[in-house]
mmCIF file of C-alpha atoms in Angstrom:
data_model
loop_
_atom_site.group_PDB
_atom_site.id
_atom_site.type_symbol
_atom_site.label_atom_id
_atom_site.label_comp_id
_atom_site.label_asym_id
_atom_site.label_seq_id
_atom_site.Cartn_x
_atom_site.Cartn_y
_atom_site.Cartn_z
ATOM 1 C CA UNK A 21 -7.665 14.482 4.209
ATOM 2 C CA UNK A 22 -11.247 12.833 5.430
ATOM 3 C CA UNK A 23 -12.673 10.227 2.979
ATOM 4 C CA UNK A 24 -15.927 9.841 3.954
ATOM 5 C CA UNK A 25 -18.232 6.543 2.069
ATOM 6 C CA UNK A 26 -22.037 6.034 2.244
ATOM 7 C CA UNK A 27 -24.049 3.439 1.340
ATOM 8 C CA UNK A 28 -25.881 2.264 0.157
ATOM 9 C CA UNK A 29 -26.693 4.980 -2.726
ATOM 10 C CA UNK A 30 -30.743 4.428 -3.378
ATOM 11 C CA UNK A 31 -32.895 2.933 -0.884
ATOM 12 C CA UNK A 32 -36.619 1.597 -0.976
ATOM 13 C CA UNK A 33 -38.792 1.016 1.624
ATOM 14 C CA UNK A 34 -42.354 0.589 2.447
ATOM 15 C CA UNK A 35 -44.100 3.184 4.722
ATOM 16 C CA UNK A 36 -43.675 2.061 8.243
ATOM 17 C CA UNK A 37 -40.466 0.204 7.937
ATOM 18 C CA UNK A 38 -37.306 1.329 8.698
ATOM 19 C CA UNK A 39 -33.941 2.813 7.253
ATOM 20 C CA UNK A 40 -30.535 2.143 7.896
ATOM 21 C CA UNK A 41 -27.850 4.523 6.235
ATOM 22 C CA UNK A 42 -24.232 3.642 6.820
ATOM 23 C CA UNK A 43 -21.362 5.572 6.778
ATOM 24 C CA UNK A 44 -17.458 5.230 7.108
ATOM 25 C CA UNK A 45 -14.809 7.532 7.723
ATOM 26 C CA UNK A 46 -10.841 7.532 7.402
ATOM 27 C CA UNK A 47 -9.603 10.194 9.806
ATOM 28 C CA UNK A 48 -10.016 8.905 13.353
ATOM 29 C CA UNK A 49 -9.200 12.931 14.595
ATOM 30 C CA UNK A 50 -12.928 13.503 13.290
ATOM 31 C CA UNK A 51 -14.914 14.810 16.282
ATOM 32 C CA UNK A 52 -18.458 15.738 14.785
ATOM 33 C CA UNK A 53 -20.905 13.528 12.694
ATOM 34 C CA UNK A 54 -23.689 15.753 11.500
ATOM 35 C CA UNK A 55 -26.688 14.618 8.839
ATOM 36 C CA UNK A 56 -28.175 16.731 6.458
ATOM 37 C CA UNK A 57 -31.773 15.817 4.782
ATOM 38 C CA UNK A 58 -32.536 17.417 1.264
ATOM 39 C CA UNK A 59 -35.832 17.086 -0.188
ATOM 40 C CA UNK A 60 -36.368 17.678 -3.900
ATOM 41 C CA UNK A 61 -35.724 20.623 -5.346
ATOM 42 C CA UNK A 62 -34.870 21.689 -1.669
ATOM 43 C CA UNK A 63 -31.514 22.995 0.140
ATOM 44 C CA UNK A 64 -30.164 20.521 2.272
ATOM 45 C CA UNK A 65 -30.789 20.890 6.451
ATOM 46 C CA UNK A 66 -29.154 19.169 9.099
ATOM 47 C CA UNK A 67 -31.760 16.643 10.868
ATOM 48 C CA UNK A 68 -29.330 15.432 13.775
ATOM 49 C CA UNK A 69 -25.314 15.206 14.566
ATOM 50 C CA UNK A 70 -23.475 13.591 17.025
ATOM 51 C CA UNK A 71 -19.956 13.930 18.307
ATOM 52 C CA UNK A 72 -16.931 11.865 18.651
ATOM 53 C CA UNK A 73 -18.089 11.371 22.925
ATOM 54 C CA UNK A 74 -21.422 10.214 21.946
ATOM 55 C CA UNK A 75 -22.080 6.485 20.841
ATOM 56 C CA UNK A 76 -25.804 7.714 20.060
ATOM 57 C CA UNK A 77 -28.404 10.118 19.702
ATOM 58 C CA UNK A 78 -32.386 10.075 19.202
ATOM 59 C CA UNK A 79 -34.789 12.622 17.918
ATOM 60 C CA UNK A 80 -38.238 11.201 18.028
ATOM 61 C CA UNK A 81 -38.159 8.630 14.677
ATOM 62 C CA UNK A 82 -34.157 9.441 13.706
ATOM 63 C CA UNK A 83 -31.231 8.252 15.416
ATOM 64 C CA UNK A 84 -27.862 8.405 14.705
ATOM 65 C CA UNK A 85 -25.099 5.557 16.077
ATOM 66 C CA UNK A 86 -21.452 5.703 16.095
ATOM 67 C CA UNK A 87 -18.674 3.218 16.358
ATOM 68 C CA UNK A 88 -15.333 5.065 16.906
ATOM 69 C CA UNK A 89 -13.379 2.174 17.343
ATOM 70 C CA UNK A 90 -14.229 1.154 13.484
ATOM 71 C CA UNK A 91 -14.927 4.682 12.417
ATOM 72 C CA UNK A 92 -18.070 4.064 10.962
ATOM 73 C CA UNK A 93 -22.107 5.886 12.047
ATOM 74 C CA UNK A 94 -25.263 5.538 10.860
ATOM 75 C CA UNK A 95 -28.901 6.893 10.506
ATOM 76 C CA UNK A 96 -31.839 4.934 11.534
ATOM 77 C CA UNK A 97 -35.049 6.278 10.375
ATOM 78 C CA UNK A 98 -37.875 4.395 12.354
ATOM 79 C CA UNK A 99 -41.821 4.239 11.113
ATOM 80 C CA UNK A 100 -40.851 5.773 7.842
ATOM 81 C CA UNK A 101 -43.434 8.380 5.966
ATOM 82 C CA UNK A 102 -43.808 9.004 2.512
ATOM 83 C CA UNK A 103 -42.457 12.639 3.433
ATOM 84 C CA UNK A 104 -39.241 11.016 4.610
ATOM 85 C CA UNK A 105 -38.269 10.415 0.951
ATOM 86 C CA UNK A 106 -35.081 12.588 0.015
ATOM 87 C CA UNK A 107 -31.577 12.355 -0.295
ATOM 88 C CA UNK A 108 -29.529 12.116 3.342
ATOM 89 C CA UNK A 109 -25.938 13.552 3.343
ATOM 90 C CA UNK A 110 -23.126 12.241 6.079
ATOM 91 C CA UNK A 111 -20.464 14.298 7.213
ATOM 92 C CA UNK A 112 -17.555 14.337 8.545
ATOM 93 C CA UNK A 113 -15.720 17.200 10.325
ATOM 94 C CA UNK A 114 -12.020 16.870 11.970
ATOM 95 C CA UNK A 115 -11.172 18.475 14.645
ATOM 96 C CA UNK A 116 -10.057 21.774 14.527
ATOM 97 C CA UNK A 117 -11.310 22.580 11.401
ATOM 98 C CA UNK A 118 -14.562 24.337 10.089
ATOM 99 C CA UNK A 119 -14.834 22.390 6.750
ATOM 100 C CA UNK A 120 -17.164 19.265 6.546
ATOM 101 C CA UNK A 121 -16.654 16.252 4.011
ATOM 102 C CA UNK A 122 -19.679 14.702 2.477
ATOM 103 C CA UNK A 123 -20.339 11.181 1.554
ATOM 104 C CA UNK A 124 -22.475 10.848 -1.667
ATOM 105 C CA UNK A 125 -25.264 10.395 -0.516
ATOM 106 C CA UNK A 126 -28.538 8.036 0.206
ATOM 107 C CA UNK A 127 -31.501 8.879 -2.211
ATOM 108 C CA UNK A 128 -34.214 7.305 0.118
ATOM 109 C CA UNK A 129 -37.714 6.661 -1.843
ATOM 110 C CA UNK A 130 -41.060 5.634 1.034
ATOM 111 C CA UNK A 131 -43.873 4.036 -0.835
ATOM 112 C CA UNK A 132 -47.559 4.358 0.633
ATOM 113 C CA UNK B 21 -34.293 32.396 11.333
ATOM 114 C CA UNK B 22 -30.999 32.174 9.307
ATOM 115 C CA UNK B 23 -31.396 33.402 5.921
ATOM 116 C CA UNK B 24 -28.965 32.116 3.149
ATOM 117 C CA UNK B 25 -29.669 33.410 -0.064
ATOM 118 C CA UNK B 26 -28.357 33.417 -3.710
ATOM 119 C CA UNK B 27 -28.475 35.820 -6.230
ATOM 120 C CA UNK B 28 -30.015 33.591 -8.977
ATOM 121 C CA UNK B 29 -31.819 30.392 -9.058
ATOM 122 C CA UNK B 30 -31.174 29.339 -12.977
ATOM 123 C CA UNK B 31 -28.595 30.689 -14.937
ATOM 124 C CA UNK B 32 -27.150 30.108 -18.582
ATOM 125 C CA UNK B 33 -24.147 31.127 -19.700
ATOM 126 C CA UNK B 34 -22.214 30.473 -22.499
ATOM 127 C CA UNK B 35 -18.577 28.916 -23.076
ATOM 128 C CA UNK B 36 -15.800 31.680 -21.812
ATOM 129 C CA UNK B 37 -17.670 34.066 -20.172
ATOM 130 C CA UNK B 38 -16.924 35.500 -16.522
ATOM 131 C CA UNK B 39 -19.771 34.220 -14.135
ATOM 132 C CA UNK B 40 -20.391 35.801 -10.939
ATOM 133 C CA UNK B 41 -22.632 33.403 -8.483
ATOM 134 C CA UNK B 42 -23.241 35.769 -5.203
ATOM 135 C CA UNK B 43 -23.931 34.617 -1.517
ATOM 136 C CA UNK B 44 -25.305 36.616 1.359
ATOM 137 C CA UNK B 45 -26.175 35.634 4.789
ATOM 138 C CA UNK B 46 -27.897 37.499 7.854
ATOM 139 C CA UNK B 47 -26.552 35.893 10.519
ATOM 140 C CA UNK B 48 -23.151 37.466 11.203
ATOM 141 C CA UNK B 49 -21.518 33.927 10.248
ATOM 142 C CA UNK B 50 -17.986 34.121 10.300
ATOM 143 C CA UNK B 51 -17.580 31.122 7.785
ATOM 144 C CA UNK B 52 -19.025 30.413 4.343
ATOM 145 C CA UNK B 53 -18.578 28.023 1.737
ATOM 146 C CA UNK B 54 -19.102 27.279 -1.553
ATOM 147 C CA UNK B 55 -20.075 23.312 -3.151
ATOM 148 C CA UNK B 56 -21.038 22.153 -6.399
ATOM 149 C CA UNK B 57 -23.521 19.508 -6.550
ATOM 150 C CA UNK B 58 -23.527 16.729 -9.436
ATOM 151 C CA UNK B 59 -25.524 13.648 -9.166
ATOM 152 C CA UNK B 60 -24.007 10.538 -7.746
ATOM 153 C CA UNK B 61 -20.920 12.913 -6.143
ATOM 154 C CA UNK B 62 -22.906 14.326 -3.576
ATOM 155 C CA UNK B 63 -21.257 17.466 -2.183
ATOM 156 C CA UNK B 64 -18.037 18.704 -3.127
ATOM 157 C CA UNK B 65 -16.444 21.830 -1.143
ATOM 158 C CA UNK B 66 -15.025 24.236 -3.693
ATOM 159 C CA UNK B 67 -13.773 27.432 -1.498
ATOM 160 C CA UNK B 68 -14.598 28.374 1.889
ATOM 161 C CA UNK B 69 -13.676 31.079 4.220
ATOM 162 C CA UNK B 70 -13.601 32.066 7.470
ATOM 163 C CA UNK B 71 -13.185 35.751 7.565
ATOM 164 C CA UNK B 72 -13.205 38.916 5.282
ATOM 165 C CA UNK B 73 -10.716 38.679 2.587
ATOM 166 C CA UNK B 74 -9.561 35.447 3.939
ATOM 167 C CA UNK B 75 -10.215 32.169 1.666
ATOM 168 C CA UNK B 76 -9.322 28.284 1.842
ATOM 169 C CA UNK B 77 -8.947 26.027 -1.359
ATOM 170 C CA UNK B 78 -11.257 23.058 -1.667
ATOM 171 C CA UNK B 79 -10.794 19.905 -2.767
ATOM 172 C CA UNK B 80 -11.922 21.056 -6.403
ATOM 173 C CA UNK B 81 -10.616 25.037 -6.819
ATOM 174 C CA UNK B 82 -9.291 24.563 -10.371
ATOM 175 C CA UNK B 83 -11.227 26.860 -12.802
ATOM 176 C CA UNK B 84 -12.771 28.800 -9.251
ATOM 177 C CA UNK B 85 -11.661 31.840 -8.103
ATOM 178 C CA UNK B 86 -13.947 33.455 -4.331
ATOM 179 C CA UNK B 87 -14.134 36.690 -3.293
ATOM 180 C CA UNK B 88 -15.042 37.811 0.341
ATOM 181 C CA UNK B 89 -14.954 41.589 0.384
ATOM 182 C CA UNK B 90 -18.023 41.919 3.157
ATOM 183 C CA UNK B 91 -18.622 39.313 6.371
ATOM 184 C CA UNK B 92 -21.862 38.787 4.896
ATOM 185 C CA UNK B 93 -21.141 38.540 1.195
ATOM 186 C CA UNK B 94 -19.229 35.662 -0.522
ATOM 187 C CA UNK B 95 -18.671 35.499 -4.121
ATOM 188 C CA UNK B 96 -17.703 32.472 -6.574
ATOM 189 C CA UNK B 97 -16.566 33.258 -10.062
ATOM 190 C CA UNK B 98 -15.608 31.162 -12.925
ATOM 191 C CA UNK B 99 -12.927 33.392 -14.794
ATOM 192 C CA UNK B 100 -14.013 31.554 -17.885
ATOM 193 C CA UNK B 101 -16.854 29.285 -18.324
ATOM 194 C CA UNK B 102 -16.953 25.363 -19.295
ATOM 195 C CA UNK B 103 -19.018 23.177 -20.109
ATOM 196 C CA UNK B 104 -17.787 20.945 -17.605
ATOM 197 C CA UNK B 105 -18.467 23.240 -15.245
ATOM 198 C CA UNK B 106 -22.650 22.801 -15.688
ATOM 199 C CA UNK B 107 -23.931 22.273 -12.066
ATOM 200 C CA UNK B 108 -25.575 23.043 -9.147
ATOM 201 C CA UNK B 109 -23.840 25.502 -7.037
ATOM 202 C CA UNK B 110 -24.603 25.484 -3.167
ATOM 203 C CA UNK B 111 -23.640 28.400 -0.684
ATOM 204 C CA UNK B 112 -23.135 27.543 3.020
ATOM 205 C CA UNK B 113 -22.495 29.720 5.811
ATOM 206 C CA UNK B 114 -21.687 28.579 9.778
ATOM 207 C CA UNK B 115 -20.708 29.849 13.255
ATOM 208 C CA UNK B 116 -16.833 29.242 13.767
ATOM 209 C CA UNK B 117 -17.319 27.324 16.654
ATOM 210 C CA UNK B 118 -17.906 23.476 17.792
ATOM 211 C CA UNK B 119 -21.100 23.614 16.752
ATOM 212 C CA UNK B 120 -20.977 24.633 13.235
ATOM 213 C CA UNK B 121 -24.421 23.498 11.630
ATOM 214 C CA UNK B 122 -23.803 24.246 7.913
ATOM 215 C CA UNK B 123 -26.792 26.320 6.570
ATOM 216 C CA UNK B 124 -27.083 26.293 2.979
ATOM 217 C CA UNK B 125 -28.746 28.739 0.250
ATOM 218 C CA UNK B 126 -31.301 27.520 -2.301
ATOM 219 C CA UNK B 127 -28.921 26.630 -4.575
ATOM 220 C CA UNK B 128 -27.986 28.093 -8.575
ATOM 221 C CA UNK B 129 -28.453 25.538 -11.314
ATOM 222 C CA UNK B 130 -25.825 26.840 -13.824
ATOM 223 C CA UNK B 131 -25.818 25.760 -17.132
ATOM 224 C CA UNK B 132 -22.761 26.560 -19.572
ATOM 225 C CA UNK B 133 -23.284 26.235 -23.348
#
């Protein structure tokens, strides 16, 4: 099965600087890269994916990279805000199948 | 707006007993999915399934038991509580298709005595 590995695990930045998440994956059949944000106390929602024919994707400050050939994507949060702070969740999806596999996620703290 | 809900946000319950944690979505998903949440594990899929009465192991079933009697109803159940069990619980529910964003529920904090 998928094996999915994020790092790093807590992250600290000043506001206005940015964020770099990393994550690997084993299965090179995975097709679909999604990211899910979860604030505290919060359910976790998806803030941007990309699939397997994309090598990257923008939404205003967050973008999302991905390097097939190594099997590895990340998230790049530019101009952070204090309301950036959370936890981030990579995924992982193969193809053909519904289920997702989660790294452990990136508990991101943004200072004032 | 897609509406994922869970029948309790806090629950205690006490070594042995049967636990019932309940899921219901509004959006005609055909999957849903249960995780438990523990700190420094991130998100670990349980069950899932993708139609009525139809169900998929995890990779951590063992002491879990799902029931999906309704399209828009899916239940977890611990036959017999543990304390290793203590956790959050997350429901999930998504389209079948390509584009299957995974909307969760609020989450249950379950605590086992």
């Amino acid at each position: 099965g998928e094996n999915v590995e994020q790092h790093p695990s807590t992250l600290s930045v000043q506001e206005g600087d940015s964020a770099v998440i990393k994550c690997t994956y084993s299965d090179s059949a995975s097709n679909y890269f999604p990211w899910y944000k979860q604030e505290l106390g919060k359910r976790p929602q998806l803030i941007i994916d990309i699939r397997s024919n994309v090598g990257e994707k923008k939404d205003q400050r967050i973008a999302v990279t991905l390097n097939k050939t190594a099997k590895h994507f990340s998230l790049h949060i530019t101009e952070t805000q204090p309301e950036d702070s959370a936890v981030y969740f990579c995924a992982a999806r193969e193809s053909g199948y519904s289920t997702l596999t989660f790294g452990k996620g990136t508990m991101l703290l943004v200072s004032p | 707006d897609v509406k994922v809900t869970q029948s309790s946000r806090y629950l205690v319950k006490r070594t042995g007993e049967k636990v019932f944690l309940e899921c219901v979505q509004d959006m005609d998903h055909e999957n849903m999915f249960w995780y438990r949440q523990d700190p420094g594990l991130g998100l670990r899929l349980i069950y899932f399934s993708y139609d009525v009465k139809m169900k998929e192991k995890g990779d951590i079933p063992e002491g879990y038991s799902v029931s999906r009697e309704k399209k828009e109803r899916f239940s977890l159940i611990l036959e017999s509580a543990s304390t290793n069990q203590t956790s959050m619980y997350l429901c999930a529910s998504s389209f079948r298709g390509p584009n299957n964003e995974q909307f969760f529920g609020p989450g249950t904090r379950l605590t086992v005595l």
